[in-house]
Tab-separated table of C-alpha atoms in Angstrom:
chain	number	residue	atom	x	y	z
I	993	UNK	CA	-5.601	290.185	-46.059
I	994	UNK	CA	-5.600	291.785	-42.475
I	995	UNK	CA	-4.959	288.697	-40.172
I	996	UNK	CA	-5.560	290.374	-36.798
I	997	UNK	CA	-8.723	291.790	-38.353
I	998	UNK	CA	-9.680	288.314	-39.409
I	999	UNK	CA	-8.574	286.308	-35.768
I	1000	UNK	CA	-10.625	288.751	-33.871
I	1001	UNK	CA	-14.043	288.100	-36.170
I	1002	UNK	CA	-13.364	284.377	-35.761
I	1003	UNK	CA	-12.796	284.551	-32.146
I	1004	UNK	CA	-16.354	286.775	-31.782
I	1005	UNK	CA	-18.386	284.432	-33.738
I	1006	UNK	CA	-20.718	282.972	-31.147
I	1007	UNK	CA	-21.075	279.604	-33.185
I	1008	UNK	CA	-17.610	278.673	-34.101
I	1009	UNK	CA	-18.376	275.232	-34.521
I	1010	UNK	CA	-20.954	275.925	-36.578
I	1011	UNK	CA	-23.026	272.683	-36.131
I	1012	UNK	CA	-26.785	272.761	-36.622
I	1013	UNK	CA	-26.529	275.850	-38.856
I	1014	UNK	CA	-29.323	275.941	-41.546
I	1015	UNK	CA	-29.031	277.070	-45.364
I	1016	UNK	CA	-31.950	278.762	-46.468
I	1017	UNK	CA	-34.960	277.875	-44.284
I	1018	UNK	CA	-36.009	276.463	-41.141
I	1019	UNK	CA	-37.513	273.569	-42.988
I	1020	UNK	CA	-36.287	270.233	-43.146
I	1021	UNK	CA	-36.007	268.746	-46.676
I	1022	UNK	CA	-38.639	266.196	-46.955
I	1023	UNK	CA	-37.434	262.661	-47.131
I	1024	UNK	CA	-40.359	260.135	-47.481
I	1025	UNK	CA	-39.802	257.735	-44.156
I	1026	UNK	CA	-36.809	260.219	-43.100
I	1027	UNK	CA	-36.193	263.019	-41.456
I	1028	UNK	CA	-33.229	264.436	-43.263
I	1029	UNK	CA	-30.580	266.378	-41.359
I	1030	UNK	CA	-29.722	269.857	-41.255
I	1031	UNK	CA	-25.772	269.356	-41.840
I	1032	UNK	CA	-23.238	266.603	-41.954
I	1033	UNK	CA	-19.828	266.592	-42.580
I	1034	UNK	CA	-16.970	264.308	-43.239
I	1035	UNK	CA	-13.000	265.092	-42.840
I	1036	UNK	CA	-10.362	264.289	-45.310
I	1037	UNK	CA	-6.387	264.628	-45.088
I	1038	UNK	CA	-5.384	267.576	-46.685
I	1039	UNK	CA	-7.002	271.055	-47.741
I	1040	UNK	CA	-9.807	270.587	-49.946
I	1041	UNK	CA	-9.765	272.578	-52.959
I	1042	UNK	CA	-13.038	272.049	-54.925
I	1043	UNK	CA	-16.016	270.116	-54.393
I	1044	UNK	CA	-18.517	269.611	-57.246
I	1045	UNK	CA	-22.071	267.418	-56.974
I	1046	UNK	CA	-22.588	264.870	-60.203
I	1047	UNK	CA	-25.428	267.122	-61.592
I	1048	UNK	CA	-27.558	264.286	-63.270
I	1049	UNK	CA	-30.230	264.825	-65.800
I	1050	UNK	CA	-33.706	265.112	-64.235
I	1051	UNK	CA	-34.675	265.541	-60.931
I	1052	UNK	CA	-32.544	262.667	-58.859
I	1053	UNK	CA	-29.912	262.114	-56.258
I	1054	UNK	CA	-26.755	262.548	-57.601
I	1055	UNK	CA	-24.868	259.229	-57.277
I	1056	UNK	CA	-21.435	260.331	-56.601
I	1057	UNK	CA	-19.441	263.913	-55.742
I	1058	UNK	CA	-15.925	265.000	-57.135
I	1059	UNK	CA	-13.299	265.801	-54.478
I	1060	UNK	CA	-10.207	267.906	-55.349
I	1061	UNK	CA	-7.576	267.933	-52.273
I	1062	UNK	CA	-4.054	269.157	-52.071
I	1063	UNK	CA	-1.122	267.643	-50.448
I	1064	UNK	CA	2.176	269.366	-50.483
I	1065	UNK	CA	2.957	269.680	-54.234
I	1066	UNK	CA	0.177	267.565	-55.486
I	1067	UNK	CA	-3.337	267.157	-55.553
I	1068	UNK	CA	-5.734	264.569	-55.965
I	1069	UNK	CA	-9.261	264.508	-57.508
I	1070	UNK	CA	-11.342	261.677	-55.961
I	1071	UNK	CA	-14.688	260.349	-57.565
I	1072	UNK	CA	-16.658	259.304	-53.676
I	1073	UNK	CA	-19.870	257.553	-53.774
I	1074	UNK	CA	-22.718	259.162	-52.086
I	1075	UNK	CA	-24.320	257.398	-49.047
I	1076	UNK	CA	-27.782	259.055	-49.265
I	1077	UNK	CA	-28.685	256.910	-46.292
I	1078	UNK	CA	-26.922	258.327	-43.933
I	1079	UNK	CA	-28.237	262.045	-44.981
I	1080	UNK	CA	-30.786	261.622	-41.837
I	1081	UNK	CA	-31.470	263.257	-38.207
I	1082	UNK	CA	-30.287	260.119	-36.318
I	1083	UNK	CA	-27.211	258.809	-38.562
I	1084	UNK	CA	-23.574	259.631	-37.520
I	1085	UNK	CA	-22.189	257.351	-40.037
I	1086	UNK	CA	-19.675	258.718	-42.685
I	1087	UNK	CA	-21.784	259.738	-45.411
I	1088	UNK	CA	-19.301	259.231	-48.302
I	1089	UNK	CA	-17.755	256.043	-49.797
I	1090	UNK	CA	-14.473	255.541	-49.890
I	1091	UNK	CA	-13.511	257.056	-53.666
I	1092	UNK	CA	-13.797	254.786	-56.752
I	1093	UNK	CA	-11.177	256.540	-58.592
I	1094	UNK	CA	-8.897	259.060	-57.521
I	1095	UNK	CA	-6.242	260.636	-59.751
I	1096	UNK	CA	-3.406	262.431	-58.370
I	1097	UNK	CA	-2.003	265.299	-60.115
I	1098	UNK	CA	0.799	267.776	-60.363
I	1099	UNK	CA	0.478	271.529	-58.817
I	1100	UNK	CA	-2.788	273.036	-57.435
I	1101	UNK	CA	-6.268	271.474	-59.216
I	1102	UNK	CA	-7.578	275.435	-60.074
I	1103	UNK	CA	-10.477	274.835	-62.092
I	1104	UNK	CA	-13.254	271.728	-62.927
I	1105	UNK	CA	-15.909	271.230	-65.311
I	1106	UNK	CA	-18.648	268.240	-65.473
I	1107	UNK	CA	-21.089	268.973	-68.399
I	1108	UNK	CA	-24.934	267.716	-67.171
I	1109	UNK	CA	-25.268	265.373	-70.339
I	1110	UNK	CA	-21.668	264.340	-71.078
I	1111	UNK	CA	-19.958	261.096	-69.710
I	1112	UNK	CA	-16.436	263.159	-68.776
I	1113	UNK	CA	-15.610	265.430	-67.021
I	1114	UNK	CA	-12.201	268.355	-67.366
I	1115	UNK	CA	-9.304	269.048	-64.546
I	1116	UNK	CA	-7.323	271.811	-65.075
I	1117	UNK	CA	-3.997	272.828	-63.131
I	1118	UNK	CA	-1.973	275.738	-61.933
I	1119	UNK	CA	0.837	274.474	-64.834
I	1120	UNK	CA	-1.806	275.393	-67.616
I	1121	UNK	CA	-3.014	271.612	-68.429
I	1122	UNK	CA	-6.384	270.548	-68.755
I	1123	UNK	CA	-7.188	266.801	-68.909
I	1124	UNK	CA	-10.241	265.144	-70.454
I	1125	UNK	CA	-11.220	261.905	-68.143
I	1126	UNK	CA	-14.299	259.669	-69.573
I	1127	UNK	CA	-16.487	258.683	-67.095
I	1128	UNK	CA	-18.027	254.984	-67.380
I	1129	UNK	CA	-21.388	255.852	-65.051
I	1130	UNK	CA	-22.474	251.931	-65.480
I	1131	UNK	CA	-18.992	251.065	-63.642
I	1132	UNK	CA	-19.463	253.351	-61.360
I	1133	UNK	CA	-22.846	252.528	-60.229
I	1134	UNK	CA	-21.820	248.989	-59.917
I	1135	UNK	CA	-18.680	250.137	-57.675
I	1136	UNK	CA	-20.832	252.071	-55.177
I	1137	UNK	CA	-23.696	249.187	-55.018
I	1138	UNK	CA	-20.882	247.239	-53.898
I	1139	UNK	CA	-19.211	249.100	-51.327
I	1140	UNK	CA	-23.012	249.912	-50.080
I	1141	UNK	CA	-23.244	245.979	-49.474
I	1142	UNK	CA	-19.674	245.833	-48.129
I	1143	UNK	CA	-19.821	249.051	-45.482
I	1144	UNK	CA	-22.323	247.076	-42.975
I	1145	UNK	CA	-22.033	248.328	-39.429
I	1146	UNK	CA	-19.138	245.620	-38.161
I	1147	UNK	CA	-17.051	247.444	-40.387
I	1148	UNK	CA	-17.667	251.002	-38.960
I	1149	UNK	CA	-15.139	252.391	-36.437
I	1150	UNK	CA	-15.316	255.138	-34.081
I	1151	UNK	CA	-13.225	258.218	-35.166
I	1152	UNK	CA	-13.316	261.531	-34.144
I	1153	UNK	CA	-16.105	262.718	-36.257
I	1154	UNK	CA	-18.190	259.755	-35.590
I	1155	UNK	CA	-18.581	256.025	-36.761
I	1156	UNK	CA	-16.199	256.077	-39.880
I	1157	UNK	CA	-15.521	253.604	-42.710
I	1158	UNK	CA	-12.408	252.216	-42.646
I	1159	UNK	CA	-9.810	253.054	-45.544
I	1160	UNK	CA	-9.203	249.931	-48.005
I	1161	UNK	CA	-6.033	250.208	-50.344
I	1162	UNK	CA	-7.041	250.809	-53.779
I	1163	UNK	CA	-5.005	249.884	-56.910
I	1164	UNK	CA	-2.571	252.511	-58.543
I	1165	UNK	CA	-1.991	252.326	-62.237
I	1166	UNK	CA	0.742	255.019	-64.269
I	1167	UNK	CA	-0.650	257.202	-66.847
I	1168	UNK	CA	0.487	260.700	-68.369
I	1169	UNK	CA	1.230	263.826	-67.094
I	1170	UNK	CA	0.140	266.093	-65.531
I	1171	UNK	CA	-2.395	262.914	-64.097
I	1172	UNK	CA	0.588	261.054	-61.883
I	1173	UNK	CA	-1.683	258.487	-60.723
I	1174	UNK	CA	-4.698	257.041	-61.084
I	1175	UNK	CA	-6.409	254.236	-58.184
I	1176	UNK	CA	-8.722	251.819	-59.273
I	1177	UNK	CA	-9.125	252.470	-62.342
I	1178	UNK	CA	-12.481	250.799	-63.331
I	1179	UNK	CA	-14.736	253.908	-63.650
I	1180	UNK	CA	-12.513	256.585	-64.827
I	1181	UNK	CA	-10.657	256.078	-68.378
I	1182	UNK	CA	-7.109	254.855	-68.324
I	1183	UNK	CA	-5.873	257.485	-70.976
I	1184	UNK	CA	-6.778	260.561	-70.088
I	1185	UNK	CA	-6.165	263.259	-73.153
I	1186	UNK	CA	-4.158	266.411	-71.515
I	1187	UNK	CA	-3.246	269.091	-73.061
I	1188	UNK	CA	-1.564	272.654	-72.522
I	1189	UNK	CA	-4.079	275.595	-73.628
I	1190	UNK	CA	-1.948	278.063	-71.390
I	1191	UNK	CA	1.088	278.481	-70.441
I	1192	UNK	CA	0.337	279.889	-67.136
I	1193	UNK	CA	-2.399	278.657	-64.281
I	1194	UNK	CA	-6.006	278.157	-65.590
I	1195	UNK	CA	-8.662	280.130	-63.508
I	1196	UNK	CA	-11.434	278.857	-64.761
I	1197	UNK	CA	-13.457	276.263	-67.449
I	1198	UNK	CA	-16.669	275.920	-68.888
I	1199	UNK	CA	-18.691	274.437	-71.734
I	1200	UNK	CA	-21.062	276.664	-74.116
I	1201	UNK	CA	-24.712	275.239	-73.395
I	1202	UNK	CA	-26.538	273.358	-74.813
I	1203	UNK	CA	-24.039	272.218	-77.646
I	1204	UNK	CA	-20.954	271.319	-75.197
I	1205	UNK	CA	-18.779	270.858	-77.937
I	1206	UNK	CA	-16.672	274.431	-77.256
I	1207	UNK	CA	-14.571	274.614	-73.854
I	1208	UNK	CA	-13.816	278.314	-72.135
I	1209	UNK	CA	-10.349	278.492	-70.626
I	1210	UNK	CA	-9.097	281.375	-68.932
I	1211	UNK	CA	-5.711	282.152	-67.369
I	1212	UNK	CA	-4.293	284.425	-64.651
I	1213	UNK	CA	-2.281	286.665	-67.500
I	1214	UNK	CA	-5.681	287.386	-69.465
I	1215	UNK	CA	-5.629	284.963	-72.183
I	1216	UNK	CA	-9.052	283.804	-73.403
I	1217	UNK	CA	-9.461	280.336	-75.344
I	1218	UNK	CA	-12.364	278.885	-76.847
I	1219	UNK	CA	-11.528	275.232	-78.163
I	1220	UNK	CA	-13.297	272.897	-80.197
I	1221	UNK	CA	-13.271	269.811	-77.925
I	1222	UNK	CA	-12.010	267.763	-81.071
I	1223	UNK	CA	-10.264	270.370	-82.725
I	1224	UNK	CA	-7.633	271.546	-79.634
I	1225	UNK	CA	-4.970	272.550	-81.731
I	1226	UNK	CA	-6.834	275.565	-83.235
I	1227	UNK	CA	-8.332	277.659	-80.394
I	1228	UNK	CA	-9.823	281.286	-80.813
I	1229	UNK	CA	-8.117	283.532	-78.422
I	1230	UNK	CA	-8.650	286.707	-76.762
I	1231	UNK	CA	-7.244	288.790	-74.083
I	1232	UNK	CA	-8.242	291.408	-71.354
I	1233	UNK	CA	-4.275	291.946	-70.838
I	1234	UNK	CA	-4.935	291.958	-67.222
I	1235	UNK	CA	-5.289	289.067	-64.777
I	1236	UNK	CA	-8.502	287.044	-65.108
I	1237	UNK	CA	-9.527	284.985	-62.037
I	1238	UNK	CA	-12.859	283.616	-63.066
I	1239	UNK	CA	-15.409	283.323	-66.040
I	1240	UNK	CA	-18.984	282.377	-66.896
I	1241	UNK	CA	-20.324	281.478	-70.287
I	1242	UNK	CA	-24.134	282.422	-70.787
I	1243	UNK	CA	-26.672	279.813	-72.395
I	1244	UNK	CA	-26.859	282.765	-75.367
I	1245	UNK	CA	-23.207	283.058	-75.869
I	1246	UNK	CA	-22.070	286.123	-73.848
I	1247	UNK	CA	-18.932	285.501	-71.970
I	1248	UNK	CA	-18.413	287.077	-68.594
I	1249	UNK	CA	-14.430	287.908	-67.264
I	1250	UNK	CA	-13.200	289.163	-63.822
I	1251	UNK	CA	-10.228	289.691	-62.386
I	1252	UNK	CA	-7.789	292.384	-61.502
I	1253	UNK	CA	-8.745	296.064	-61.098
I	1254	UNK	CA	-12.228	294.909	-60.042
I	1255	UNK	CA	-12.787	294.785	-63.884
I	1256	UNK	CA	-15.557	292.962	-65.259
I	1257	UNK	CA	-15.792	292.326	-68.940
I	1258	UNK	CA	-18.932	290.976	-71.169
I	1259	UNK	CA	-17.713	289.414	-74.696
I	1260	UNK	CA	-20.268	289.054	-77.115
I	1261	UNK	CA	-19.826	285.701	-79.485
I	1262	UNK	CA	-22.395	287.212	-81.845
I	1263	UNK	CA	-19.953	290.001	-82.273
I	1264	UNK	CA	-17.066	288.222	-82.497
I	1265	UNK	CA	-15.776	288.042	-79.031
I	1266	UNK	CA	-15.879	291.913	-78.661
I	1267	UNK	CA	-15.966	293.482	-74.912
I	1268	UNK	CA	-17.655	295.968	-72.714
I	1269	UNK	CA	-15.943	296.643	-69.740
I	1270	UNK	CA	-17.052	298.040	-66.137
I	1271	UNK	CA	-15.158	298.711	-63.217
I	1272	UNK	CA	-15.613	299.535	-59.856
I	1273	UNK	CA	-13.442	301.881	-57.776
I	1274	UNK	CA	-13.602	300.495	-54.406
I	1275	UNK	CA	-12.117	297.043	-54.952
I	1276	UNK	CA	-8.647	296.092	-56.024
I	1277	UNK	CA	-9.728	292.601	-57.766
I	1278	UNK	CA	-12.727	290.646	-58.151
I	1279	UNK	CA	-11.885	287.257	-57.627
I	1280	UNK	CA	-14.855	284.964	-58.683
I	1281	UNK	CA	-18.528	285.192	-60.668
I	1282	UNK	CA	-21.493	283.317	-61.333
I	1283	UNK	CA	-24.685	283.949	-63.389
I	1284	UNK	CA	-28.427	282.533	-62.827
I	1285	UNK	CA	-30.783	283.191	-66.125
I	1286	UNK	CA	-34.312	283.522	-66.626
I	1287	UNK	CA	-36.638	284.364	-69.825
I	1288	UNK	CA	-34.953	287.500	-71.669
I	1289	UNK	CA	-32.397	288.614	-68.682
I	1290	UNK	CA	-29.806	287.152	-66.549
I	1291	UNK	CA	-27.715	288.216	-63.280
I	1292	UNK	CA	-24.043	288.210	-62.730
I	1293	UNK	CA	-22.815	288.105	-59.438
I	1294	UNK	CA	-18.992	288.974	-58.500
I	1295	UNK	CA	-17.392	288.431	-55.269
I	1296	UNK	CA	-14.287	290.934	-54.532
I	1297	UNK	CA	-11.001	290.436	-52.463
I	1298	UNK	CA	-12.321	292.615	-49.950
I	1299	UNK	CA	-15.469	290.127	-49.210
I	1300	UNK	CA	-18.058	292.363	-51.154
I	1301	UNK	CA	-20.370	290.259	-53.335
I	1302	UNK	CA	-22.036	292.881	-56.490
I	1303	UNK	CA	-24.812	291.956	-58.248
I	1304	UNK	CA	-25.059	293.089	-62.142
I	1305	UNK	CA	-27.709	293.149	-64.452
I	1306	UNK	CA	-26.887	291.268	-68.109
I	1307	UNK	CA	-29.163	293.914	-69.866
I	1308	UNK	CA	-27.334	296.929	-68.271
I	1309	UNK	CA	-23.963	296.355	-66.690
I	1310	UNK	CA	-22.389	300.149	-66.254
I	1311	UNK	CA	-23.467	300.094	-62.608
I	1312	UNK	CA	-24.175	297.405	-59.804
I	1313	UNK	CA	-27.464	296.693	-59.106
I	1314	UNK	CA	-26.573	296.239	-55.493
I	1315	UNK	CA	-23.619	295.905	-53.595
I	1316	UNK	CA	-23.480	293.369	-50.235
I	1317	UNK	CA	-20.185	293.859	-47.700
I	1318	UNK	CA	-20.915	289.942	-46.653
I	1319	UNK	CA	-17.416	288.163	-45.981
I	1320	UNK	CA	-14.306	289.508	-44.228
I	1321	UNK	CA	-11.729	289.014	-46.963
I	1322	UNK	CA	-11.709	287.250	-50.591
I	1323	UNK	CA	-15.016	285.371	-51.813
I	1324	UNK	CA	-13.519	282.038	-53.346
I	1325	UNK	CA	-16.410	280.802	-54.777
I	1326	UNK	CA	-20.485	281.694	-55.406
I	1327	UNK	CA	-23.478	280.148	-56.835
I	1328	UNK	CA	-26.871	280.319	-57.747
I	1329	UNK	CA	-29.458	278.126	-56.368
I	1330	UNK	CA	-30.881	276.399	-59.264
I	1331	UNK	CA	-34.221	275.747	-57.866
I	1332	UNK	CA	-34.483	279.265	-56.299
I	1333	UNK	CA	-32.412	281.668	-58.200
I	1334	UNK	CA	-32.816	284.219	-55.670
I	1335	UNK	CA	-30.552	282.497	-53.539
I	1336	UNK	CA	-26.504	283.128	-53.509
I	1337	UNK	CA	-24.658	280.659	-51.750
I	1338	UNK	CA	-21.123	281.947	-51.247
I	1339	UNK	CA	-17.806	280.751	-49.467
I	1340	UNK	CA	-14.678	282.924	-48.598
I	1341	UNK	CA	-11.381	283.095	-46.835
I	1342	UNK	CA	-13.122	284.298	-43.337
I	1343	UNK	CA	-14.276	280.469	-43.097
I	1344	UNK	CA	-17.953	281.727	-43.882
I	1345	UNK	CA	-20.239	280.032	-46.066
I	1346	UNK	CA	-23.228	282.798	-46.873
I	1347	UNK	CA	-26.441	283.108	-48.504
I	1348	UNK	CA	-27.398	285.875	-50.114
I	1349	UNK	CA	-31.032	286.549	-50.945
I	1350	UNK	CA	-31.364	288.901	-53.965
I	1351	UNK	CA	-35.080	289.080	-54.294
I	1352	UNK	CA	-35.843	292.378	-52.500
I	1353	UNK	CA	-33.213	294.606	-54.510
I	1354	UNK	CA	-35.231	297.264	-55.062
I	1355	UNK	CA	-36.825	297.248	-51.443
I	1356	UNK	CA	-34.773	296.599	-48.456
I	1357	UNK	CA	-31.826	295.783	-50.660
I	1358	UNK	CA	-29.653	291.791	-49.881
I	1359	UNK	CA	-30.483	289.952	-46.857
I	1360	UNK	CA	-27.707	287.686	-46.245
I	1361	UNK	CA	-27.303	284.809	-43.560
I	1362	UNK	CA	-24.461	282.826	-42.286
I	1363	UNK	CA	-24.921	279.236	-43.475
I	1364	UNK	CA	-21.587	277.822	-41.790
I	1365	UNK	CA	-18.435	278.882	-39.966
I	1366	UNK	CA	-15.032	277.356	-39.883
I	1367	UNK	CA	-12.119	278.573	-38.608
I	1368	UNK	CA	-10.100	278.093	-41.698
I	1369	UNK	CA	-11.125	279.046	-45.085
I	1370	UNK	CA	-14.096	277.614	-47.397
I	1371	UNK	CA	-12.868	277.568	-50.798
I	1372	UNK	CA	-15.341	275.299	-52.880
I	1373	UNK	CA	-19.344	275.276	-52.638
I	1374	UNK	CA	-22.195	273.615	-55.031
I	1375	UNK	CA	-25.545	273.168	-54.478
I	1376	UNK	CA	-27.763	270.350	-56.187
I	1377	UNK	CA	-31.494	270.654	-56.475
I	1378	UNK	CA	-32.855	267.215	-56.305
I	1379	UNK	CA	-36.507	269.023	-56.645
I	1380	UNK	CA	-38.365	272.440	-55.586
I	1381	UNK	CA	-38.552	270.466	-52.016
I	1382	UNK	CA	-34.816	268.746	-51.538
I	1383	UNK	CA	-31.778	270.360	-52.186
I	1384	UNK	CA	-28.042	270.102	-50.568
I	1385	UNK	CA	-25.167	272.354	-50.164
I	1386	UNK	CA	-21.682	270.847	-50.029
I	1387	UNK	CA	-18.238	272.959	-49.177
I	1388	UNK	CA	-14.780	272.064	-48.503
I	1389	UNK	CA	-12.235	273.692	-46.481
I	1390	UNK	CA	-8.676	274.247	-45.747
I	1391	UNK	CA	-9.275	272.124	-42.880
I	1392	UNK	CA	-10.247	268.880	-44.995
I	1393	UNK	CA	-13.533	269.287	-43.882
I	1394	UNK	CA	-16.758	268.257	-46.653
I	1395	UNK	CA	-19.617	270.251	-44.971
I	1396	UNK	CA	-23.302	269.106	-46.203
I	1397	UNK	CA	-25.913	271.528	-45.543
I	1398	UNK	CA	-29.840	270.568	-45.993
I	1399	UNK	CA	-31.289	273.932	-48.085
């Protein structure tokens, strides 16, 4: 990475603090009786490696969010309740409750999967382990409700990021490797089921939709495993023989992997996982990918080490449809908006969160807008669309900041 070029780009940034920038439009989300905030944030200790909304079935506000952060050689995954009363233009209070459960892992948290219709989530680490954690939705909801009653105005204290909730100690219980500690285990299982599908770092986790019974995992040595969740000792295996950095699974069974050499492979499950490959000469490596699907077609987006975003039509992947030089460094994660699939949101090493409008691919090309800026890298981004009018983006950075942006 060209650090001098990156530093100059940051110094030239006219809105370095990024406060007040909006995501996709100039309209505020419509919340009955309240005016929604454009952007709010909270601050955690350590680097934020991943953030994921819980994705409830149907149009409703998710009750909680998953936050993975690193502290030295260990990582922590917290399940935080979301205080939706704070997502207003007048509120300056912290939007997240202290974690209802907190799991401490060895190494880095490299991938996460929370199936929509399942009461469990999967976490992968840099040593090749995966843990399956059962989530007690009823206990979690009860804990969040109790926290809402506990944290009234008198228990808020002034901090550098507004009025913050006091941090109360939580219980600790030891559970098997790779999870080192579990705090306040009322809502997450005490006995996770870790196994080691790969010998090296796991780079992607996904579950086939709609059945939710098979786990896709990839590693940085090029291995691809398809594992039945009830029969984890006999996975179906394939290999690209070059490092894989990310993967996504379509609803019709195709698997898309990206990695070293700016290579994208399409694996057709109906043809016994045979791959067709495409390469881009102007890039050294693809760093991430995502997928959106419509009737009879799909669109894959890939992010490169150089900061480019490439758009591919799944029906013909010999060449990308469009390329956008969006970031000034590696693109770490991207996601299509569920309600507005023409909008792609990405984050990267340059500290930018960028929205890309791919609607005019055959006209004016892509239109990119900077959503938020930060001096340090944004590592993870996720979107929840509550309905066609309301939605929120969440992103986490190396500075420990978690930013929420109204779409």
